């Protein structure tokens, strides 16, 4: 019987208010996102200490820590359980990019075991150098085991079960609207933005996001009008547009009153869904006169999403 490992890559998030500043420091030190020719550590120290108090306040509003850690652990344990029902042995590890458990920890554990294959599976369905690319680069820096055992999956943004999981969550959210307005709902797909220069350099992320949205809408027979926008801009450079808050205002101006916001580039709830979409942009919606504003719950513990992950693992492993 073979023995394989799966590494789930994710962003990670502060697990307490005290860890907000070190988490931000790790983020701003990432050369795949912030290209600072000299003094990146100083830059990271300066900007993380400046931003930490504001970000801590945001985390206080969502329970004092990031929910991404618990949801990732849930996805990890669900996937491991499902894989081990196949009769082969699988160990599933988490490698967080900016907080614990760090990539180095997973790499060391895997080096110490004699696995047949190691499946590198990001919890980012869409490929970007800033997410999957950064996680894989960090893995290369930390992993000292044999390269020929690694199987890298770098995107799965139109996987049938991933699309089905998104549609299941959309349908659950539609149920929250008053029945008499359900045919008037506007579906607002909100993705984490990236700087425009990355798109020009060939980063496929924004195209893959559009392909996911189209696959979701095709699977639901274009049930409602739909829109794509981008959130979480950082810094002065030009980012993907339209911004999510601008889209909310535009739809309100056009007379729409019922918005269902779909976090499309995230597979679990964290600060960008629980605070930015559900609290910050809810204020925008309220001020614009939106009557019903619902944010779709993240995929989190969705069995359909875990089935997609399972599928990706078993279909990418060579037959025994």
Short mmCIF file of C-alpha atoms in Angstrom, two decimals, residues 1-309:
data_model
loop_
_atom_site.label_atom_id
_atom_site.label_comp_id
_atom_site.label_asym_id
_atom_site.label_seq_id
_atom_site.Cartn_x
_atom_site.Cartn_y
_atom_site.Cartn_z
CA UNK A 1 0.00 0.00 0.00
CA UNK A 2 1.31 3.42 -0.93
CA UNK A 3 1.64 6.34 1.41
CA UNK A 4 1.09 9.84 0.00
CA UNK A 5 1.06 13.35 1.41
CA UNK A 6 -1.09 16.32 0.45
CA UNK A 7 -0.06 19.88 1.28
CA UNK A 8 -2.87 22.45 1.44
CA UNK A 9 -1.48 25.94 0.88
CA UNK A 10 -3.29 28.99 2.21
CA UNK A 11 -2.70 32.54 3.32
CA UNK A 12 -3.11 32.06 7.07
CA UNK A 13 -4.36 34.73 9.41
CA UNK A 14 -3.74 36.13 12.90
CA UNK A 15 -4.93 33.72 15.61
CA UNK A 16 -5.05 36.54 18.22
CA UNK A 17 -4.92 40.35 18.30
CA UNK A 18 -1.25 40.10 19.40
CA UNK A 19 -0.37 38.26 16.20
CA UNK A 20 -1.83 40.91 13.85
CA UNK A 21 1.40 42.92 13.60
CA UNK A 22 3.76 39.93 13.05
CA UNK A 23 1.28 38.53 10.50
CA UNK A 24 1.34 41.85 8.60
CA UNK A 25 5.13 41.95 8.85
CA UNK A 26 5.34 38.52 7.16
CA UNK A 27 2.92 39.67 4.46
CA UNK A 28 4.79 42.88 3.64
CA UNK A 29 8.07 40.95 3.53
CA UNK A 30 6.80 38.79 0.65
CA UNK A 31 8.89 39.66 -2.44
CA UNK A 32 6.25 38.11 -4.73
CA UNK A 33 3.76 40.82 -3.71
CA UNK A 34 5.84 43.83 -2.64
CA UNK A 35 8.90 44.37 -4.78
CA UNK A 36 11.17 46.62 -2.72
CA UNK A 37 14.67 46.75 -4.26
CA UNK A 38 16.42 47.52 -0.94
CA UNK A 39 15.40 47.47 2.71
CA UNK A 40 12.33 45.21 2.43
CA UNK A 41 12.59 44.17 6.10
CA UNK A 42 12.65 47.82 7.21
CA UNK A 43 9.73 48.60 4.90
CA UNK A 44 7.79 45.61 6.32
CA UNK A 45 8.53 46.64 9.91
CA UNK A 46 7.49 50.26 9.31
CA UNK A 47 4.27 49.56 7.42
CA UNK A 48 3.12 46.66 9.63
CA UNK A 49 3.52 48.73 12.81
CA UNK A 50 1.60 51.61 11.19
CA UNK A 51 -1.25 49.45 9.90
CA UNK A 52 -1.58 47.07 12.88
CA UNK A 53 -3.78 49.29 15.15
CA UNK A 54 -6.40 49.79 12.39
CA UNK A 55 -6.35 46.12 11.39
CA UNK A 56 -6.63 45.03 15.05
CA UNK A 57 -9.84 47.05 15.32
CA UNK A 58 -11.21 45.21 12.28
CA UNK A 59 -10.35 41.83 13.81
CA UNK A 60 -12.05 42.85 17.07
CA UNK A 61 -15.29 43.17 15.09
CA UNK A 62 -15.04 39.58 13.78
CA UNK A 63 -14.12 37.83 17.04
CA UNK A 64 -10.50 38.87 17.65
CA UNK A 65 -8.87 36.48 15.18
CA UNK A 66 -9.10 35.21 11.62
CA UNK A 67 -11.61 32.41 10.93
CA UNK A 68 -9.40 31.20 8.04
CA UNK A 69 -7.33 29.03 10.39
CA UNK A 70 -10.28 27.01 11.74
CA UNK A 71 -11.87 26.64 8.31
CA UNK A 72 -8.60 25.49 6.73
CA UNK A 73 -8.12 22.92 9.50
CA UNK A 74 -11.70 21.73 8.92
CA UNK A 75 -11.03 21.37 5.17
CA UNK A 76 -7.77 19.56 5.93
CA UNK A 77 -9.38 17.04 8.29
CA UNK A 78 -12.40 16.45 6.00
CA UNK A 79 -10.10 15.83 3.03
CA UNK A 80 -7.79 13.52 5.00
CA UNK A 81 -10.75 11.47 6.24
CA UNK A 82 -12.18 11.15 2.72
CA UNK A 83 -8.82 10.18 1.17
CA UNK A 84 -8.17 7.53 3.82
CA UNK A 85 -11.46 5.83 2.94
CA UNK A 86 -9.82 4.78 -0.35
CA UNK A 87 -7.70 2.11 1.37
CA UNK A 88 -4.42 3.93 0.68
CA UNK A 89 -2.76 6.01 3.39
CA UNK A 90 -2.78 9.78 3.09
CA UNK A 91 -1.46 12.46 5.42
CA UNK A 92 -2.79 15.96 4.75
CA UNK A 93 -0.78 18.96 5.96
CA UNK A 94 -1.44 22.69 6.02
CA UNK A 95 1.20 25.18 4.90
CA UNK A 96 0.20 28.77 5.68
CA UNK A 97 2.10 31.54 3.95
CA UNK A 98 2.04 34.28 6.61
CA UNK A 99 1.06 32.60 9.86
CA UNK A 100 1.11 29.29 11.71
CA UNK A 101 1.39 26.48 10.74
CA UNK A 102 4.12 27.89 8.49
CA UNK A 103 5.31 26.26 5.26
CA UNK A 104 8.63 25.32 6.89
CA UNK A 105 6.81 23.16 9.47
CA UNK A 106 4.98 21.14 6.78
CA UNK A 107 8.15 20.81 4.69
CA UNK A 108 10.15 19.40 7.64
CA UNK A 109 7.42 16.88 8.53
CA UNK A 110 7.24 15.67 4.93
CA UNK A 111 11.04 15.38 4.63
CA UNK A 112 11.07 13.11 7.70
CA UNK A 113 8.57 10.63 6.18
CA UNK A 114 9.12 8.43 3.15
CA UNK A 115 6.12 9.38 1.01
CA UNK A 116 5.62 7.99 -2.49
CA UNK A 117 4.17 11.26 -3.76
CA UNK A 118 3.47 14.72 -2.33
CA UNK A 119 0.52 16.56 -3.87
CA UNK A 120 0.85 20.35 -3.67
CA UNK A 121 -2.72 21.63 -3.53
CA UNK A 122 -3.35 25.37 -3.02
CA UNK A 123 -6.62 26.51 -1.46
CA UNK A 124 -6.55 29.16 -4.19
CA UNK A 125 -8.60 27.86 -7.14
CA UNK A 126 -7.17 30.65 -9.34
CA UNK A 127 -3.47 31.00 -10.06
CA UNK A 128 -1.68 34.25 -9.25
CA UNK A 129 1.98 34.87 -8.53
CA UNK A 130 0.77 36.67 -5.38
CA UNK A 131 -0.99 33.57 -3.97
CA UNK A 132 -0.14 30.14 -5.39
CA UNK A 133 3.09 31.43 -6.93
CA UNK A 134 4.22 32.92 -3.62
CA UNK A 135 3.28 29.73 -1.70
CA UNK A 136 5.15 27.50 -4.16
CA UNK A 137 8.21 29.80 -4.06
CA UNK A 138 8.22 29.62 -0.25
CA UNK A 139 7.98 25.82 -0.47
CA UNK A 140 11.04 25.74 -2.76
CA UNK A 141 12.97 27.78 -0.20
CA UNK A 142 12.06 25.49 2.71
CA UNK A 143 11.76 21.95 1.27
CA UNK A 144 14.89 19.80 1.14
CA UNK A 145 13.28 16.54 -0.02
CA UNK A 146 13.33 14.92 -3.48
CA UNK A 147 11.71 17.12 -6.14
CA UNK A 148 10.53 14.17 -8.25
CA UNK A 149 7.98 13.22 -5.58
CA UNK A 150 6.11 16.55 -5.94
CA UNK A 151 2.91 16.88 -7.96
CA UNK A 152 1.89 20.53 -8.30
CA UNK A 153 -1.70 21.57 -8.97
CA UNK A 154 -1.68 25.26 -9.75
CA UNK A 155 -5.34 26.00 -10.59
CA UNK A 156 -8.77 24.35 -10.70
CA UNK A 157 -11.03 27.35 -11.19
CA UNK A 158 -13.58 25.60 -13.44
CA UNK A 159 -13.62 22.21 -11.67
CA UNK A 160 -17.20 20.95 -11.84
CA UNK A 161 -17.53 20.27 -8.10
CA UNK A 162 -15.96 23.60 -7.14
CA UNK A 163 -18.50 25.36 -9.38
CA UNK A 164 -21.30 23.23 -7.88
CA UNK A 165 -20.14 24.14 -4.35
CA UNK A 166 -20.31 27.84 -5.21
CA UNK A 167 -23.79 27.45 -6.68
CA UNK A 168 -24.97 25.54 -3.62
CA UNK A 169 -23.86 28.45 -1.42
CA UNK A 170 -25.50 30.98 -3.78
CA UNK A 171 -28.79 29.06 -3.62
CA UNK A 172 -28.60 28.95 0.19
CA UNK A 173 -28.09 32.73 0.26
CA UNK A 174 -31.01 33.39 -2.12
CA UNK A 175 -33.23 31.66 0.48
CA UNK A 176 -32.41 34.50 2.91
CA UNK A 177 -34.06 37.12 0.66
CA UNK A 178 -37.79 37.83 0.99
CA UNK A 179 -39.53 35.54 -1.48
CA UNK A 180 -41.18 38.37 -3.41
CA UNK A 181 -37.83 39.99 -4.37
CA UNK A 182 -35.81 36.91 -5.30
CA UNK A 183 -36.23 37.49 -9.03
CA UNK A 184 -34.86 41.05 -8.59
CA UNK A 185 -31.54 39.99 -7.03
CA UNK A 186 -28.29 41.23 -8.58
CA UNK A 187 -25.40 38.76 -8.18
CA UNK A 188 -22.23 40.69 -7.31
CA UNK A 189 -19.07 38.58 -7.69
CA UNK A 190 -16.32 40.17 -5.60
CA UNK A 191 -12.75 38.94 -6.06
CA UNK A 192 -9.56 40.00 -4.32
CA UNK A 193 -7.94 42.55 -6.63
CA UNK A 194 -4.40 42.55 -7.99
CA UNK A 195 -2.29 45.43 -9.34
CA UNK A 196 -2.86 46.00 -13.07
CA UNK A 197 0.88 45.64 -13.82
CA UNK A 198 0.61 41.94 -12.90
CA UNK A 199 -2.14 41.43 -15.49
CA UNK A 200 0.05 43.13 -18.09
CA UNK A 201 2.89 40.77 -17.15
CA UNK A 202 0.66 37.80 -17.92
CA UNK A 203 -0.68 36.86 -14.48
CA UNK A 204 -3.72 34.69 -15.41
CA UNK A 205 -5.68 35.33 -12.20
CA UNK A 206 -8.16 37.95 -13.47
CA UNK A 207 -9.01 35.88 -16.58
CA UNK A 208 -9.52 32.77 -14.47
CA UNK A 209 -11.82 34.69 -12.11
CA UNK A 210 -14.00 35.66 -15.10
CA UNK A 211 -14.01 32.04 -16.30
CA UNK A 212 -15.21 30.88 -12.84
CA UNK A 213 -17.99 33.47 -12.83
CA UNK A 214 -19.12 32.44 -16.34
CA UNK A 215 -19.02 28.73 -15.38
CA UNK A 216 -21.13 29.46 -12.27
CA UNK A 217 -23.68 31.44 -14.28
CA UNK A 218 -23.84 28.89 -17.11
CA UNK A 219 -24.46 26.09 -14.58
CA UNK A 220 -27.37 28.08 -13.12
CA UNK A 221 -28.79 28.98 -16.56
CA UNK A 222 -28.01 32.68 -16.04
CA UNK A 223 -30.65 32.87 -13.30
CA UNK A 224 -29.97 36.55 -12.41
CA UNK A 225 -28.10 39.60 -13.71
CA UNK A 226 -24.44 39.38 -12.58
CA UNK A 227 -21.43 41.67 -12.17
CA UNK A 228 -17.73 41.32 -11.39
CA UNK A 229 -15.78 43.66 -9.12
CA UNK A 230 -12.60 43.69 -7.05
CA UNK A 231 -11.79 44.43 -3.41
CA UNK A 232 -8.87 44.84 -0.97
CA UNK A 233 -6.73 47.41 -2.81
CA UNK A 234 -3.45 48.25 -1.04
CA UNK A 235 -1.08 51.07 -1.97
CA UNK A 236 -1.13 53.81 -4.59
CA UNK A 237 -0.71 51.84 -7.85
CA UNK A 238 -3.55 51.07 -10.25
CA UNK A 239 -5.55 47.95 -9.32
CA UNK A 240 -8.18 45.93 -11.14
CA UNK A 241 -11.51 47.72 -11.47
CA UNK A 242 -14.37 48.27 -10.82
CA UNK A 243 -13.92 48.37 -7.04
CA UNK A 244 -16.60 46.51 -5.05
CA UNK A 245 -17.78 49.62 -3.17
CA UNK A 246 -18.08 51.53 -6.49
CA UNK A 247 -20.11 48.64 -7.94
CA UNK A 248 -22.51 48.73 -4.97
CA UNK A 249 -23.02 52.49 -5.46
CA UNK A 250 -23.49 52.09 -9.24
CA UNK A 251 -26.12 49.36 -8.84
CA UNK A 252 -27.97 51.47 -6.26
CA UNK A 253 -27.94 54.45 -8.64
CA UNK A 254 -29.48 52.22 -11.31
CA UNK A 255 -32.34 51.49 -8.91
CA UNK A 256 -31.35 48.01 -7.76
CA UNK A 257 -32.25 47.27 -4.14
CA UNK A 258 -31.31 43.61 -3.62
CA UNK A 259 -27.67 42.50 -3.76
CA UNK A 260 -26.18 39.06 -3.19
CA UNK A 261 -22.42 39.43 -2.81
CA UNK A 262 -20.36 36.37 -3.77
CA UNK A 263 -16.74 36.21 -2.53
CA UNK A 264 -15.36 34.40 -5.55
CA UNK A 265 -11.61 34.13 -4.98
CA UNK A 266 -11.82 32.85 -1.39
CA UNK A 267 -12.61 29.30 -0.25
CA UNK A 268 -13.11 30.18 3.41
CA UNK A 269 -14.30 33.16 5.38
CA UNK A 270 -11.66 35.54 6.72
CA UNK A 271 -11.22 39.28 7.23
CA UNK A 272 -11.91 40.15 3.59
CA UNK A 273 -15.32 38.47 3.72
CA UNK A 274 -16.29 38.79 7.40
CA UNK A 275 -15.17 42.41 7.82
CA UNK A 276 -14.66 44.04 4.41
CA UNK A 277 -17.71 42.62 2.63
CA UNK A 278 -20.05 41.95 5.55
CA UNK A 279 -19.38 45.04 7.70
CA UNK A 280 -17.52 47.76 5.78
CA UNK A 281 -19.38 47.44 2.46
CA UNK A 282 -22.68 46.83 4.25
CA UNK A 283 -22.37 50.46 5.45
CA UNK A 284 -21.90 51.52 1.82
CA UNK A 285 -25.01 49.53 0.83
CA UNK A 286 -27.05 51.01 3.69
CA UNK A 287 -26.04 54.56 2.75
CA UNK A 288 -27.03 53.90 -0.89
CA UNK A 289 -30.47 52.67 0.06
CA UNK A 290 -29.94 48.97 -0.71
CA UNK A 291 -32.80 47.12 1.02
CA UNK A 292 -31.41 43.57 1.04
CA UNK A 293 -27.65 43.01 1.20
CA UNK A 294 -26.48 39.46 1.81
CA UNK A 295 -22.93 38.15 1.63
CA UNK A 296 -22.60 34.51 0.64
CA UNK A 297 -21.01 32.30 3.31
CA UNK A 298 -17.59 31.01 2.28
CA UNK A 299 -17.21 27.42 1.08
CA UNK A 300 -15.74 26.63 4.53
CA UNK A 301 -16.91 23.10 5.42
CA UNK A 302 -18.73 22.47 2.12
CA UNK A 303 -18.65 18.70 1.39
CA UNK A 304 -18.90 19.50 -2.33
CA UNK A 305 -15.75 21.62 -2.17
CA UNK A 306 -13.92 18.87 -0.27
CA UNK A 307 -15.06 16.46 -3.00
CA UNK A 308 -13.43 18.77 -5.56
CA UNK A 309 -10.17 18.68 -3.56
#
